[in-house]
Amino acid sequence: MRRADGDALVLERAQRSGAMTVRASLDNGGAVVAREVTIAVATPDRDAWVPPPVADDLPEDHRFYPRRPGGDGALVCRGALAEAADAVFLRVLADGAPYRVVRGTPGPDRRYELSVPLAPKRVRYAAEFGVVTGGVEKVLRAATDLVCGAVLVVDGQSNALATDFGAPAPTYTSEWIRTFGSTSGDPDAARQHVWGNAVCRAERGLLEVGVWALELGKRWVAAQDVPVCIVNGAVGGTRIDQHQRNDADPTDVRTIYGRLLWRLRAAKLTHGVRAIVWHQGENDQGADGPSGRYGFETYRDDFVAMAAGWSRDYPNVEHRYVFQIWPKACAMGVDGSDNMLREVQRTLPRWFAHTTALSTLGIRPEGGCHYPLAGWAEFARLLQPLLERDLCGVAPTASITAPDLLRARFAGPQRDRVVLEFDQPVVWTEALRSEFTLGDEKDAVAKGEASGNTLVLDLRAPSDAQTISYLDSARWQPSNLLRGANGIAALTFCRVPIDAAR
């Protein structure tokens, strides 16, 4: 994130750790003047928590209150009284029993602020805010069915929205899985100020979160015993450039980004969002974008710009999750352009700290475009342990991520053996020989052998190839996948450079 401030360029937030070089040049017709400086950037394990902006606030029925990381939430009453009073009070009940009462004295301008901490538990709170005048209490606002817990955002296109599955729709709901507003793309319908229990699918998108988001909420509540609020801002059939922030009007409800931001601001949840899950890219596989070129060429820059907006508007996000989409998903992509798009998605965590890539390969039952209900439920199964690791500090006893290629190299000067180094142990089967491509040469692998994190491929003949790819969408088989020892399908990779032998 960056912004201009007079004659200064302010760098507000880095994408990741490392050395960052800033260059500036000035050419006014004479000799060009150039300067550069290198800044060492270190990403903290956890960003400092940013408190919510001060705004008038009163409780409302069914509202969800976000918790701070590792702490409580806060029920806040803040504003200015219409008439003078001796005191103000905030009375809170927990499951119908007395919980906390706080009192205060309005200022000379009749302003007040009261706050009660809320424990993030499966507890329904109720609140009464009022004034005391001449020893007599008067309740000005009462609200019931309030809960406190974690806030998650889902975004992307139709496999993130996950409502296109025919009939009948699942009817499961839970008082501990909340949402706010509507997923409708209509600007007026998008401004529905409604709290309630999340549903899978609904007319005009009211309170809907989609199949796998609801399943994720169900798993979260069962595992953590904490309520969750999920806000889904996905829109089917959209490219990533259509998800960009309008910096001149961030809550422009004519935009996808603006509608989601409007909902989260209206719900007062922007500073409570802890994770964002992104599943998108099907419509970026071809060359039908605004540039008229292939989507993979601009996808990373578009993601960086969009994620910079997330960091600005949801400053307490702790982690982002990006799905690598199904090969040639929805029959889009030409001449391997979809393979290159998945490569960009695979490498996004190298460009953004606190980001994890997930594989859709291996999901059963699969979907060449959309998934059946049971397939979408697998999204939630893969996500749950990652969320618990990153948001709750749960240490997994085994790997919970998709294997990812770290490096490819030739094993010797003969260039007839390639060594692939992964971030975790992988499992080899001889049927996988056909899934690797050396440069443009198919069926170049004679045999393979996996040992821990290393996969060694013996080639049929010495090769002059400069790159290696795994899984070409034009010729792959969903049943023939490279998997980790954890059973999760590896991320596909495309045209990864092969280092010379050491």
mmCIF file with all atom_site columns, C-alpha atoms in Angstrom, residues 56 58 78-89 104-114 129-133 138 140:
data_model
loop_
_atom_site.group_PDB
_atom_site.id
_atom_site.type_symbol
_atom_site.label_atom_id
_atom_site.label_alt_id
_atom_site.label_comp_id
_atom_site.label_asym_id
_atom_site.label_entity_id
_atom_site.label_seq_id
_atom_site.pdbx_PDB_ins_code
_atom_site.Cartn_x
_atom_site.Cartn_y
_atom_site.Cartn_z
_atom_site.occupancy
_atom_site.B_iso_or_equiv
_atom_site.pdbx_formal_charge
_atom_site.auth_seq_id
_atom_site.auth_comp_id
_atom_site.auth_asym_id
_atom_site.auth_atom_id
_atom_site.pdbx_PDB_model_num
ATOM 1  C CA . ASP A 1 56  ? -21.851 6.361  17.304 1.00 0.00 ? 56  ASP A CA 1
ATOM 2  C CA . LEU A 1 58  ? -26.025 1.174  19.805 1.00 0.00 ? 58  LEU A CA 1
ATOM 3  C CA . ARG A 1 78  ? -21.579 5.571  22.172 1.00 0.00 ? 78  ARG A CA 1
ATOM 4  C CA . GLY A 1 79  ? -23.273 8.763  21.032 1.00 0.00 ? 79  GLY A CA 1
ATOM 5  C CA . ALA A 1 80  ? -24.986 11.940 22.166 1.00 0.00 ? 80  ALA A CA 1
ATOM 6  C CA . LEU A 1 81  ? -28.238 12.176 24.145 1.00 0.00 ? 81  LEU A CA 1
ATOM 7  C CA . ALA A 1 82  ? -31.146 14.110 22.691 1.00 0.00 ? 82  ALA A CA 1
ATOM 8  C CA . GLU A 1 83  ? -32.005 15.438 26.171 1.00 0.00 ? 83  GLU A CA 1
ATOM 9  C CA . ALA A 1 84  ? -29.980 16.066 29.304 1.00 0.00 ? 84  ALA A CA 1
ATOM 10 C CA . ALA A 1 85  ? -29.717 13.263 31.897 1.00 0.00 ? 85  ALA A CA 1
ATOM 11 C CA . ASP A 1 86  ? -27.946 12.708 35.190 1.00 0.00 ? 86  ASP A CA 1
ATOM 12 C CA . ALA A 1 87  ? -26.395 9.379  34.142 1.00 0.00 ? 87  ALA A CA 1
ATOM 13 C CA . VAL A 1 88  ? -26.376 6.666  31.486 1.00 0.00 ? 88  VAL A CA 1
ATOM 14 C CA . PHE A 1 89  ? -26.295 2.917  32.015 1.00 0.00 ? 89  PHE A CA 1
ATOM 15 C CA . GLY A 1 104 ? -21.412 6.791  33.398 1.00 0.00 ? 104 GLY A CA 1
ATOM 16 C CA . THR A 1 105 ? -22.031 10.506 33.342 1.00 0.00 ? 105 THR A CA 1
ATOM 17 C CA . PRO A 1 106 ? -22.710 12.325 30.063 1.00 0.00 ? 106 PRO A CA 1
ATOM 18 C CA . GLY A 1 107 ? -20.286 15.084 29.138 1.00 0.00 ? 107 GLY A CA 1
ATOM 19 C CA . PRO A 1 108 ? -21.184 18.766 28.773 1.00 0.00 ? 108 PRO A CA 1
ATOM 20 C CA . ASP A 1 109 ? -22.093 18.071 25.138 1.00 0.00 ? 109 ASP A CA 1
ATOM 21 C CA . ARG A 1 110 ? -24.352 15.173 26.293 1.00 0.00 ? 110 ARG A CA 1
ATOM 22 C CA . ARG A 1 111 ? -21.978 12.648 24.759 1.00 0.00 ? 111 ARG A CA 1
ATOM 23 C CA . TYR A 1 112 ? -21.480 9.296  26.425 1.00 0.00 ? 112 TYR A CA 1
ATOM 24 C CA . GLU A 1 113 ? -19.543 6.066  25.955 1.00 0.00 ? 113 GLU A CA 1
ATOM 25 C CA . LEU A 1 114 ? -20.057 2.791  27.790 1.00 0.00 ? 114 LEU A CA 1
ATOM 26 C CA . PHE A 1 129 ? -29.086 1.129  27.288 1.00 0.00 ? 129 PHE A CA 1
ATOM 27 C CA . GLY A 1 130 ? -30.775 3.997  29.061 1.00 0.00 ? 130 GLY A CA 1
ATOM 28 C CA . VAL A 1 131 ? -30.606 7.155  31.109 1.00 0.00 ? 131 VAL A CA 1
ATOM 29 C CA . VAL A 1 132 ? -31.191 8.072  34.728 1.00 0.00 ? 132 VAL A CA 1
ATOM 30 C CA . THR A 1 133 ? -32.938 11.381 35.461 1.00 0.00 ? 133 THR A CA 1
ATOM 31 C CA . LYS A 1 138 ? -35.530 5.021  31.281 1.00 0.00 ? 138 LYS A CA 1
ATOM 32 C CA . LEU A 1 140 ? -33.692 4.074  25.326 1.00 0.00 ? 140 LEU A CA 1
#
